Amino acid sequence: MTAQQYIEPPILLSAKETADLVDVDTKPVTIALQSSLQTLHDLNAQITAQLANHCVLHKKDTPPPISITVTILSPLTGKLD
C-alpha cells in the first residue's frame, strides 16, 4: 500500500459549483454556461496554486500528489459525505 498525502486546505465546493462542474462535464465546452466555465477555471487555479505551494514547501524530497479526489458536502449537515 502506498502512503497518501493531502494538500491543505481542502477545496470544498458548494452545490452551485458542483452543478457548474457537472454542466461542463456533460456538455460540449462550446455550449457550456459561462459561469460553469468560470467555476472550472477557478477550481483549476486553486489546484495549481496548492500544487505549486506544495512543491515549494517540500522541494524535491516529496513528489506532488498525482490523484485528486472531490468530496461533496452533505447539504443539510455541512459534513463530509
Tab-separated table of C-alpha atoms in Angstrom:
chain	number	residue	atom	x	y	z
A	1	MET	CA	0.000	0.000	0.000
A	2	THR	CA	1.286	3.465	-0.816
A	3	ALA	CA	1.221	6.428	1.527
A	4	GLN	CA	-1.324	9.135	0.816
A	5	GLN	CA	-0.508	12.805	1.040
A	6	TYR	CA	-3.025	15.569	1.384
A	7	ILE	CA	-2.637	19.183	0.436
A	8	GLU	CA	-4.231	21.618	2.835
A	9	PRO	CA	-6.545	23.416	2.998
A	10	PRO	CA	-9.089	21.173	1.269
A	11	ILE	CA	-11.044	22.680	-1.603
A	12	LEU	CA	-14.735	22.457	-0.751
A	13	LEU	CA	-17.328	23.031	-3.467
A	14	SER	CA	-20.796	24.464	-2.988
A	15	ALA	CA	-23.851	22.871	-4.588
A	16	LYS	CA	-23.750	25.582	-7.301
A	17	GLU	CA	-20.092	24.940	-8.051
A	18	THR	CA	-20.755	21.204	-8.211
A	19	ALA	CA	-23.651	21.792	-10.620
A	20	ASP	CA	-21.383	24.033	-12.727
A	21	LEU	CA	-18.757	21.295	-12.977
A	22	VAL	CA	-21.402	18.718	-13.925
A	23	ASP	CA	-22.604	21.148	-16.618
A	24	VAL	CA	-19.097	21.397	-18.070
A	25	ASP	CA	-18.621	17.635	-17.868
A	26	THR	CA	-21.894	16.747	-19.590
A	27	LYS	CA	-21.977	19.352	-22.365
A	28	PRO	CA	-19.559	20.317	-25.086
A	29	VAL	CA	-17.407	23.240	-23.935
A	30	THR	CA	-18.780	25.331	-26.797
A	31	ILE	CA	-22.280	25.360	-25.255
A	32	ALA	CA	-21.439	25.220	-21.534
A	33	LEU	CA	-22.585	28.166	-19.464
A	34	GLN	CA	-20.040	30.917	-18.903
A	35	SER	CA	-20.486	30.601	-15.132
A	36	SER	CA	-19.705	26.893	-15.382
A	37	LEU	CA	-16.511	27.577	-17.312
A	38	GLN	CA	-15.536	30.211	-14.731
A	39	THR	CA	-16.048	27.696	-11.903
A	40	LEU	CA	-13.820	25.194	-13.717
A	41	HIS	CA	-11.179	27.894	-14.249
A	42	ASP	CA	-11.321	28.897	-10.567
A	43	LEU	CA	-11.004	25.275	-9.419
A	44	ASN	CA	-8.040	24.703	-11.737
A	45	ALA	CA	-6.392	27.861	-10.393
A	46	GLN	CA	-6.844	26.694	-6.778
A	47	ILE	CA	-5.423	23.250	-7.533
A	48	THR	CA	-2.463	24.720	-9.412
A	49	ALA	CA	-1.719	27.151	-6.578
A	50	GLN	CA	-1.840	24.386	-3.969
A	51	LEU	CA	0.423	22.113	-6.011
A	52	ALA	CA	2.914	24.943	-6.564
A	53	ASN	CA	2.900	25.753	-2.842
A	54	HIS	CA	3.373	22.057	-2.009
A	55	CYS	CA	6.387	21.863	-4.323
A	56	VAL	CA	7.942	24.980	-2.794
A	57	LEU	CA	7.455	23.726	0.766
A	58	HIS	CA	8.692	20.206	0.120
A	59	LYS	CA	11.239	20.936	-2.607
A	60	LYS	CA	12.446	17.738	-4.258
A	61	ASP	CA	12.120	15.318	-1.334
A	62	THR	CA	8.373	14.709	-1.794
A	63	PRO	CA	6.675	14.230	-5.154
A	64	PRO	CA	3.406	16.111	-5.668
A	65	PRO	CA	0.175	14.135	-5.413
A	66	ILE	CA	-0.963	12.611	-8.690
A	67	SER	CA	-4.578	11.961	-7.723
A	68	ILE	CA	-7.277	14.455	-6.844
A	69	THR	CA	-10.441	13.433	-5.001
A	70	VAL	CA	-13.511	15.652	-4.841
A	71	THR	CA	-15.851	15.217	-1.882
A	72	ILE	CA	-19.260	16.876	-1.808
A	73	LEU	CA	-20.523	18.370	1.446
A	74	SER	CA	-23.809	16.982	2.672
A	75	PRO	CA	-26.255	19.859	2.026
A	76	LEU	CA	-28.099	19.750	5.361
A	77	THR	CA	-25.346	18.932	7.809
A	78	GLY	CA	-22.309	20.558	6.218
A	79	LYS	CA	-20.384	17.357	6.985
A	80	LEU	CA	-18.310	15.437	4.502
A	81	ASP	CA	-20.117	12.509	2.875
